[in-house]
XYZ file of C-alpha atoms in Angstrom:
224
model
C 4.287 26.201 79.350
C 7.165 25.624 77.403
C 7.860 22.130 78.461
C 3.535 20.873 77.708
C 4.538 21.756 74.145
C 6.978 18.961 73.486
C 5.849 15.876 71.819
C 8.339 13.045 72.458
C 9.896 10.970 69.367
C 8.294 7.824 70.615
C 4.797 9.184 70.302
C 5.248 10.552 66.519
C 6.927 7.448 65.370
C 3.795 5.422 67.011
C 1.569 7.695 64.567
C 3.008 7.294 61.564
C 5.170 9.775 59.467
C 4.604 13.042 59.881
C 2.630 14.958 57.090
C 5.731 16.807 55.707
C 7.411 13.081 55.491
C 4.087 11.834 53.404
C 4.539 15.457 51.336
C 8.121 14.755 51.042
C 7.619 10.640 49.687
C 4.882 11.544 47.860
C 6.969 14.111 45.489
C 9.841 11.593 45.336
C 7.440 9.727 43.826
C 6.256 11.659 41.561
C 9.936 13.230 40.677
C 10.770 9.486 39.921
C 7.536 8.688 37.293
C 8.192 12.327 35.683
C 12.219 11.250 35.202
C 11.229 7.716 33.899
C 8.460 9.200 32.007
C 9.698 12.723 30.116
C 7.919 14.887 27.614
C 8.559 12.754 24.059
C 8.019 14.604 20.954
C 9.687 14.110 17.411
C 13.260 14.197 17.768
C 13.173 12.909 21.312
C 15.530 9.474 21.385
C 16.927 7.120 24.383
C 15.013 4.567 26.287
C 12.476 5.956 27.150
C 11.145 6.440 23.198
C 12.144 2.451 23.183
C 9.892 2.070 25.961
C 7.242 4.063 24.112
C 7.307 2.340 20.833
C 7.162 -1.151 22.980
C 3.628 0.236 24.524
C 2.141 1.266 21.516
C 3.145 -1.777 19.221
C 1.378 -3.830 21.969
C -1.733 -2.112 21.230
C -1.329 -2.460 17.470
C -0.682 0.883 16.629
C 1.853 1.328 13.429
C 4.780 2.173 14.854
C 7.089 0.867 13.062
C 10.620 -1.091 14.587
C 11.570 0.237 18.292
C 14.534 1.592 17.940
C 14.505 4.560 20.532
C 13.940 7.424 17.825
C 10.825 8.633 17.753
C 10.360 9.708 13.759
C 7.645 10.572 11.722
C 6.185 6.790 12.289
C 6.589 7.377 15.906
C 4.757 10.641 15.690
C 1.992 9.211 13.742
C 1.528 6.284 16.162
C 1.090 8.938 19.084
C -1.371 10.698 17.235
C -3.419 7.345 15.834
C -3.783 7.092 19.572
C -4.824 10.453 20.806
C -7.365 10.049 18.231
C -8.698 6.852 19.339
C -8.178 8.234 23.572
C -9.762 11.180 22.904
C -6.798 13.512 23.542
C -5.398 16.060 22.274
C -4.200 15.309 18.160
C -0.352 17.005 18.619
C 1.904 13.433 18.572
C 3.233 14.882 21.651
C 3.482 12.580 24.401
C 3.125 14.462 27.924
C 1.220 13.550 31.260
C -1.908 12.964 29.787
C -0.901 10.726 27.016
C 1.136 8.328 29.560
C -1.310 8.096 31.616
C -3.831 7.146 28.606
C -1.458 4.761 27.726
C -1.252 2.946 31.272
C -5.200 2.384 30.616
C -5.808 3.112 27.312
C -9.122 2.677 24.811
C -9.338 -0.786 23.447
C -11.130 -0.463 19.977
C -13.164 -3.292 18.050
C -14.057 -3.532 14.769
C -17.061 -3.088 13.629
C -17.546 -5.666 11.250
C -15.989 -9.828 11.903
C -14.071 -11.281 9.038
C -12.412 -14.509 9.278
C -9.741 -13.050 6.857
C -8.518 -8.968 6.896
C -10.644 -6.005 6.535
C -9.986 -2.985 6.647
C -12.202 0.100 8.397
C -11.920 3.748 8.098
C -13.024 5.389 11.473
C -13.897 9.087 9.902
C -14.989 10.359 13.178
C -11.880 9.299 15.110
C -9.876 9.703 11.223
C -8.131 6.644 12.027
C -8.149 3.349 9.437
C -8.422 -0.118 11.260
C -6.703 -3.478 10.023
C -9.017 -6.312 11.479
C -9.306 -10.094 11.501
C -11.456 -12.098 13.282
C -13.226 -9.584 15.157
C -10.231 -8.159 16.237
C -8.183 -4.871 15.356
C -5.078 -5.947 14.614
C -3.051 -2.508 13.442
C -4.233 0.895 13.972
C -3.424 3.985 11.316
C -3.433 7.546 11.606
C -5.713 8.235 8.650
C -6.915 11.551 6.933
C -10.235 11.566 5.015
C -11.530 13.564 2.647
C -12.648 17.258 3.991
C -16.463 17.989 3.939
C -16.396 19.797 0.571
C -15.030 16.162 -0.614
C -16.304 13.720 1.765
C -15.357 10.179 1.978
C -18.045 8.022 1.067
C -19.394 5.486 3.510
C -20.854 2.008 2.797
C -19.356 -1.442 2.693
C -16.913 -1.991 -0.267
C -13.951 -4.316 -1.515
C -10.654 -3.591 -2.729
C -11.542 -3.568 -6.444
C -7.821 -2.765 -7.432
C -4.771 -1.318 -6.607
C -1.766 0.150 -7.958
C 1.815 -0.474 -6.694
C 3.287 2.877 -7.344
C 2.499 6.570 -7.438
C -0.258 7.170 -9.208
C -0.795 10.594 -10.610
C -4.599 11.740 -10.479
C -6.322 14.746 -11.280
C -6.530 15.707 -7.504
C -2.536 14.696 -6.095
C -0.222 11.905 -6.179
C -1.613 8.880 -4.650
C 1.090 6.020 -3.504
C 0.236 2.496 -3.607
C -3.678 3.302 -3.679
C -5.835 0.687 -2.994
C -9.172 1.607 -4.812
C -12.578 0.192 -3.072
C -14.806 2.844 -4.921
C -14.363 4.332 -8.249
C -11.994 6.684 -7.935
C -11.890 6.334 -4.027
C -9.065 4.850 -2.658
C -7.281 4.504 0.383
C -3.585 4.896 -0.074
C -0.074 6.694 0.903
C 0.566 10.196 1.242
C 3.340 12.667 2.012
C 0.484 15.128 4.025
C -1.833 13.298 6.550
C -2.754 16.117 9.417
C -4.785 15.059 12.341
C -8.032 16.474 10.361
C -9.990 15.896 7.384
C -8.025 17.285 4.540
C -8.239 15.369 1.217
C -10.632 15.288 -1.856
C -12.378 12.201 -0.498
C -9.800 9.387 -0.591
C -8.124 7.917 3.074
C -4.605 8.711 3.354
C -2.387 7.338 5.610
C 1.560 7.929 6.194
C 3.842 6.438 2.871
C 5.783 3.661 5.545
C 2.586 2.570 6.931
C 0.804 2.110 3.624
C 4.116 -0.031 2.625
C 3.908 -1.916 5.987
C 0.390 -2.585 5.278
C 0.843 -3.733 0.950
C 1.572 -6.976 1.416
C -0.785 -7.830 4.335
C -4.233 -6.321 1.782
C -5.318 -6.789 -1.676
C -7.793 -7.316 -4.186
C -11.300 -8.624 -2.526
C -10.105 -7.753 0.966
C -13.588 -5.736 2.780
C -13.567 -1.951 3.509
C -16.045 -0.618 5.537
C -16.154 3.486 5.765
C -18.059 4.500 8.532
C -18.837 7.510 11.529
């Protein structure tokens, strides 16, 4: 009885590997992705932030230079594109983000220029920098909270200012006015939610990165 229960070498090696060797490759593999691929949150800094900020500049999100430290432009980047994935809004880059980003959401505008536009996105409360039918940069955006919505239409940039500008309602950097007093501009606060008196705020860097690129007569469509 003893002897009918060996299996010879030969015969296993003619089957394939043996399920604990499958088990055993497949959570090398997966050891391997989770060590080139680690939990990134502000702070984090090495390679694989580099690698990171590489990824989401190639989508157009405003990240900012790659330099392997993921900052507050960083941060804002990741949550731009949890916003526009569908994911959860914490700029923390885990499992579910990576993966997102392997096969992520390509947005369109909604509107073709052959010059810029810009659109503000309130359900996804991200602000889009378009040309030719084409988004071109994406921005983490906040809008204004329901008791001060943001109002939607078609618009232009009517003017701007280059420089705080001290309203009745908070300090407004750069703003770029497309509506009476409605403007979309820099901020020190812009959370992952709806939170100002009706204006679009995004981050102070990207609003700097994105001065010279807008101006006067440039199209702004606010929309859900």
């Amino acid at each position: 009885m003893a002897t009918s229960l060996l299996v010879p070498v030969t015969s296993a090696s003619a089957a394939g590997p043996s399920p604990t060797t499958a088990s055993s490759a497949s959570i090398a593999q997966h050891l391997a992705t989770t060590t080139a691929r680690p939990v990134l949150r502000q702070g984090s800094r090495g390679t694989a932030v580099t690698t990171l900020q590489r990824r989401l500049a190639t989508l157009h999100y405003d990240v900012g230079s790659a330099d392997g430290v993921f900052g507050p432009s960083t941060f804002h980047a990741v949550v731009a594109f949890q916003k526009v994935n569908g994911l959860s809004r914490d700029g923390i880059v885990g499992p579910l983000t990576w993966a997102a980003l392997d096969r992520p959401v390509i947005p369109k505008p909604k509107y073709s220029h052959t010059g810029y536009s810009v659109e503000a996105n309130l359900t996804r409360q991200v602000l889009y920098l378009a040309r030719g039918g084409s988004v071109v940069r994406i921005l983490d955006a906040s809008s204004g909270k329901a008791s001060t919505p943001t109002p939607t239409g078609n618009y232009t940039i009517q003017r701007r200012i280059d420089g705080w500008r001290q309203s009745d309602l908070g300090l407004l950097w750069r703003p770029n006015y497309f509506y009476r007093g409605y403007a979309v501009h820099g901020a020190t606060s812009v959370p992952n939610y709806p939170a100002s008196h009706g204006c679009v705020r995004v981050p102070i860097p990207a609003m700097n990165r994105l001065w010279s690129i807008i101006g006067v007569g440039v199209p702004v469509h606010i929309y859900r």
